Amino acid sequence: MKGRRRWCWRGEHRRLALLLALYTLLLLLLVPYVLDYGARRARADEEPLLRRCPSLEEALSEWGWEQRPPPLGDDDDDDEEEAAATAGNGSRAGKRHIYLHATWRTGSSFLGELFNQHPDVFYLYEPMWHLWQALYPGDALSLQGALRDMLRALFRCDFSVLRLYAAPAAPRDPLGAAPPAANLTTAGIFGWRTNKVICSAPLCPAAPRPRREIGLVDGAACEQRCPPRALRELEAECRKYPVVVIKDVRLLDLGALLPLLREPGLNLRVVQLFRDPRAVHNSRLKAKQALLRESIQVLRSRHRAAEPRGPPRPQQPPLPPGLGLLGAGRAPAQHRAEFFLGGALEVICQAWLRDLLLARRNPAALRRRYTQLRYEDLVREPRAQLRRLLRFAGLPVPPAMEAFVVNMTRGAAYSSERPFLISARDAREAVHAWRERLSRQQVRQVEAACGEAMSLLAYPLSAGERR
């Protein structure tokens, strides 16, 4: 009897312990739920709870962002068309800024003139010339930072930076006092005699042709009919245009533009122009006196230029004594200008090589914002290359501009006595003229100095120099 009672007591004890354990577990589960429920009720008035986790597409669309496909190669037409479509919509892309990155005698003036002709473009011709002249004889590399800062100001339509470097136009009376820098006007800057904005209404009410008409500006007529205007008036015109294009030849390093390419509100794009170095050298020799001063500035930076990172440089074929590009000390005085120009070309080719290697590494700042163009392709396929350039800039292609670019590359002659004058040229002769004008010795020097860049740009070496 006592054993049965003891067994019953133990059973009740077990049930009580089990109920106590279940009650404790229930409290442990219920208290956090109540606390969490109260917290969610407290936030209910501030923001509603999401019933489900949104997809990536929904989240991006809710914030106004769009997914971008992975960057493709620069030669992919679909990628260029998509980038151009994004740029062409002003509400999404805003104002665009294009920098034409080139060097002397590569056809950059002709390339810039194509943008100068476009009705939706505010074009600036070589504004950094003033900085180089003011800071002469500084070497080219030491001026890269100042050039970049000047570009940033000009792209934002702030032309007051020119007062630091540009001298005002000389007075008509040579004995009269020069006007102060604060009175700097449109006369003497940006190649004003052929600038479509400066030489048309509203800055020039008496202009011989309207802004939207495609055709070269008569510089003499512009100078006669268009009086100088204050810089603030030119700045006001600059702000009206959806695209600002600057062409210059003094920025030697594409890497110097990376901070501007990363700048959120600038929307900068870069078109880099190349040309066969042998044709460049031939053209530079024709204008050697005009280019001597700036060639010296480039040459001064020779020993400061860092070697590009990459595979070891192949050994160049040795040159006979006295034929080095920098052998000016051993050359007759009348040929020293040619040696200075040749040495500067070697520095330029090394800068090209650095730019090409940087572009091949494809940093994020260059994706969709950088494209390359060879002068030979432009003059051989003018319509196709014009359409590609304007799509890259987010601009329409007026039919009159297609006719203009064809006429400019189908001229009767290669050049004139004024090498810096923009005129119609025979494209075929412009491409191959160096073969008849350069000596075998000169061709060998250029290929020895520029062979690596020529290889990357698909310019074949002459038969005796192929590796």
XYZ file of C-alpha atoms in Angstrom, residues 36-259:
224
model
C 9.395 42.515 -30.777
C 5.690 42.997 -31.496
C 5.619 46.135 -29.374
C 8.665 47.542 -31.137
C 7.123 46.909 -34.542
C 3.862 48.533 -33.472
C 5.814 51.569 -32.314
C 7.412 51.913 -35.768
C 4.201 51.293 -37.653
C 3.428 55.005 -37.932
C 6.885 55.823 -39.300
C 7.412 53.275 -42.062
C 5.353 50.275 -43.148
C 6.877 46.855 -42.979
C 7.832 45.154 -46.221
C 5.738 42.032 -46.723
C 8.524 40.447 -48.731
C 12.099 41.060 -49.732
C 12.067 43.052 -53.011
C 14.030 41.893 -56.002
C 17.148 43.777 -57.170
C 15.315 45.198 -60.168
C 12.484 46.524 -58.005
C 14.878 48.047 -55.487
C 16.888 49.842 -58.184
C 13.768 51.120 -59.927
C 12.350 52.379 -56.634
C 15.466 54.498 -56.085
C 15.621 55.672 -59.697
C 18.743 53.666 -60.495
C 19.216 51.377 -63.447
C 21.303 48.304 -63.839
C 24.175 48.750 -66.241
C 25.451 45.819 -68.264
C 29.107 44.924 -67.815
C 31.431 47.150 -69.871
C 32.354 45.825 -73.263
C 35.196 46.653 -75.593
C 35.415 50.095 -77.102
C 34.897 48.719 -80.580
C 31.555 47.117 -79.750
C 28.888 48.980 -81.709
C 26.051 47.926 -79.427
C 27.870 49.270 -76.380
C 28.534 52.595 -78.094
C 24.926 52.943 -79.200
C 23.644 52.243 -75.712
C 26.072 54.692 -74.149
C 25.132 57.303 -76.721
C 21.448 56.764 -76.104
C 22.021 57.343 -72.414
C 24.013 60.483 -73.165
C 21.541 61.754 -75.737
C 18.744 61.994 -73.212
C 19.359 65.312 -71.538
C 17.075 64.562 -68.605
C 19.213 61.580 -67.611
C 22.730 62.562 -68.613
C 22.625 66.336 -68.240
C 25.322 68.461 -69.800
C 28.131 66.581 -71.504
C 31.772 67.591 -71.724
C 34.130 66.198 -74.365
C 37.907 66.526 -74.347
C 39.759 65.873 -77.611
C 43.053 64.418 -76.409
C 45.690 64.749 -79.134
C 49.156 66.043 -79.913
C 50.601 68.375 -82.504
C 50.092 67.608 -86.204
C 47.786 64.619 -85.764
C 44.792 66.182 -87.504
C 43.318 67.474 -84.242
C 42.291 70.817 -85.760
C 40.223 68.992 -88.364
C 38.661 66.778 -85.686
C 37.877 69.829 -83.569
C 36.346 71.603 -86.540
C 33.794 68.810 -86.897
C 32.539 69.573 -83.396
C 32.807 73.308 -84.022
C 30.353 72.872 -86.885
C 27.732 71.049 -84.853
C 24.840 73.364 -83.881
C 24.587 71.907 -80.346
C 28.272 72.241 -79.423
C 30.150 75.025 -77.670
C 33.705 74.554 -78.923
C 36.976 75.814 -77.437
C 40.156 75.681 -79.509
C 43.418 75.103 -77.599
C 42.780 77.242 -74.521
C 45.823 75.777 -72.745
C 48.125 77.506 -75.220
C 47.962 80.582 -72.996
C 49.104 78.620 -69.936
C 52.070 77.121 -71.762
C 53.181 80.490 -73.061
C 52.852 82.145 -69.664
C 54.804 79.405 -67.848
C 57.528 78.896 -70.458
C 60.056 77.259 -70.190
C 58.397 74.819 -67.808
C 58.566 71.191 -68.864
C 55.441 69.463 -70.135
C 54.944 67.052 -67.228
C 55.170 69.727 -64.535
C 52.299 71.596 -66.200
C 49.851 68.666 -66.292
C 48.203 69.519 -62.967
C 47.690 73.157 -63.950
C 46.220 72.048 -67.283
C 43.762 69.742 -65.531
C 42.608 72.482 -63.166
C 42.164 74.840 -66.098
C 40.094 72.219 -67.921
C 37.820 71.813 -64.921
C 37.119 75.548 -64.805
C 36.572 75.872 -68.564
C 34.176 72.938 -68.701
C 32.115 74.691 -66.047
C 31.990 77.796 -68.261
C 34.257 79.733 -65.903
C 36.647 81.618 -68.184
C 38.072 83.864 -65.483
C 41.002 81.427 -65.220
C 42.266 82.813 -68.513
C 43.035 86.131 -66.843
C 45.862 84.389 -65.002
C 47.650 83.484 -68.224
C 46.228 85.214 -71.312
C 47.418 88.674 -72.272
C 44.709 91.015 -73.626
C 44.625 91.759 -77.326
C 47.129 94.389 -78.377
C 45.685 97.899 -78.933
C 45.452 99.223 -82.457
C 47.900 101.986 -81.530
C 51.231 100.203 -80.935
C 52.338 103.089 -78.706
C 49.183 102.990 -76.590
C 49.018 101.384 -73.181
C 47.903 97.749 -73.084
C 44.508 97.202 -71.444
C 44.514 95.478 -68.048
C 43.982 91.720 -67.786
C 40.566 92.318 -66.244
C 39.409 93.614 -69.651
C 40.207 90.371 -71.463
C 37.728 89.808 -74.301
C 36.878 87.165 -76.878
C 39.503 88.588 -79.249
C 42.637 86.454 -79.123
C 41.266 83.347 -77.372
C 39.851 80.007 -78.510
C 40.750 80.594 -82.151
C 38.024 83.222 -82.147
C 38.204 84.147 -85.857
C 36.860 80.725 -86.833
C 34.754 79.941 -83.757
C 31.114 79.391 -84.747
C 29.749 80.720 -81.416
C 31.865 83.884 -81.330
C 31.282 84.593 -85.022
C 27.498 84.261 -84.999
C 24.483 85.779 -83.288
C 23.842 86.731 -80.543
C 27.513 87.569 -79.848
C 27.888 88.834 -83.418
C 24.595 90.195 -84.830
C 26.291 91.150 -88.125
C 27.731 87.665 -88.722
C 27.825 86.588 -92.385
C 26.070 83.264 -91.639
C 23.865 81.873 -88.843
C 25.183 79.461 -86.207
C 23.236 76.439 -87.475
C 24.523 76.687 -91.029
C 27.294 74.154 -91.682
C 30.428 75.581 -93.268
C 33.844 77.044 -92.480
C 33.890 80.514 -90.957
C 35.585 83.260 -92.948
C 38.139 84.497 -90.424
C 38.648 87.861 -92.116
C 34.900 88.529 -92.244
C 34.509 87.556 -88.588
C 37.313 89.865 -87.517
C 35.768 92.723 -89.490
C 32.122 92.279 -88.470
C 32.325 90.816 -84.966
C 33.590 93.200 -82.270
C 35.279 91.780 -79.139
C 32.853 90.782 -76.392
C 33.351 90.483 -72.651
C 34.127 87.078 -71.211
C 30.958 87.091 -69.114
C 28.900 87.195 -72.319
C 30.800 84.219 -73.680
C 30.248 82.370 -70.385
C 26.512 83.008 -70.674
C 26.504 81.485 -74.166
C 28.520 78.511 -72.925
C 25.834 77.683 -70.355
C 23.173 77.450 -73.072
C 24.740 74.548 -74.943
C 24.203 70.883 -73.972
C 27.722 69.866 -75.036
C 31.050 71.636 -74.418
C 34.048 70.394 -76.420
C 37.665 71.366 -75.765
C 40.448 70.443 -78.150
C 44.052 70.739 -77.032
C 47.442 69.155 -77.691
C 49.371 69.890 -74.497
C 48.075 67.287 -72.070
C 50.555 64.433 -72.470
C 49.203 62.014 -69.886
C 45.748 60.433 -70.058
C 46.125 59.513 -66.393
C 45.998 63.201 -65.486
C 42.348 63.206 -66.583
C 41.249 60.378 -64.277
C 40.213 62.734 -61.419
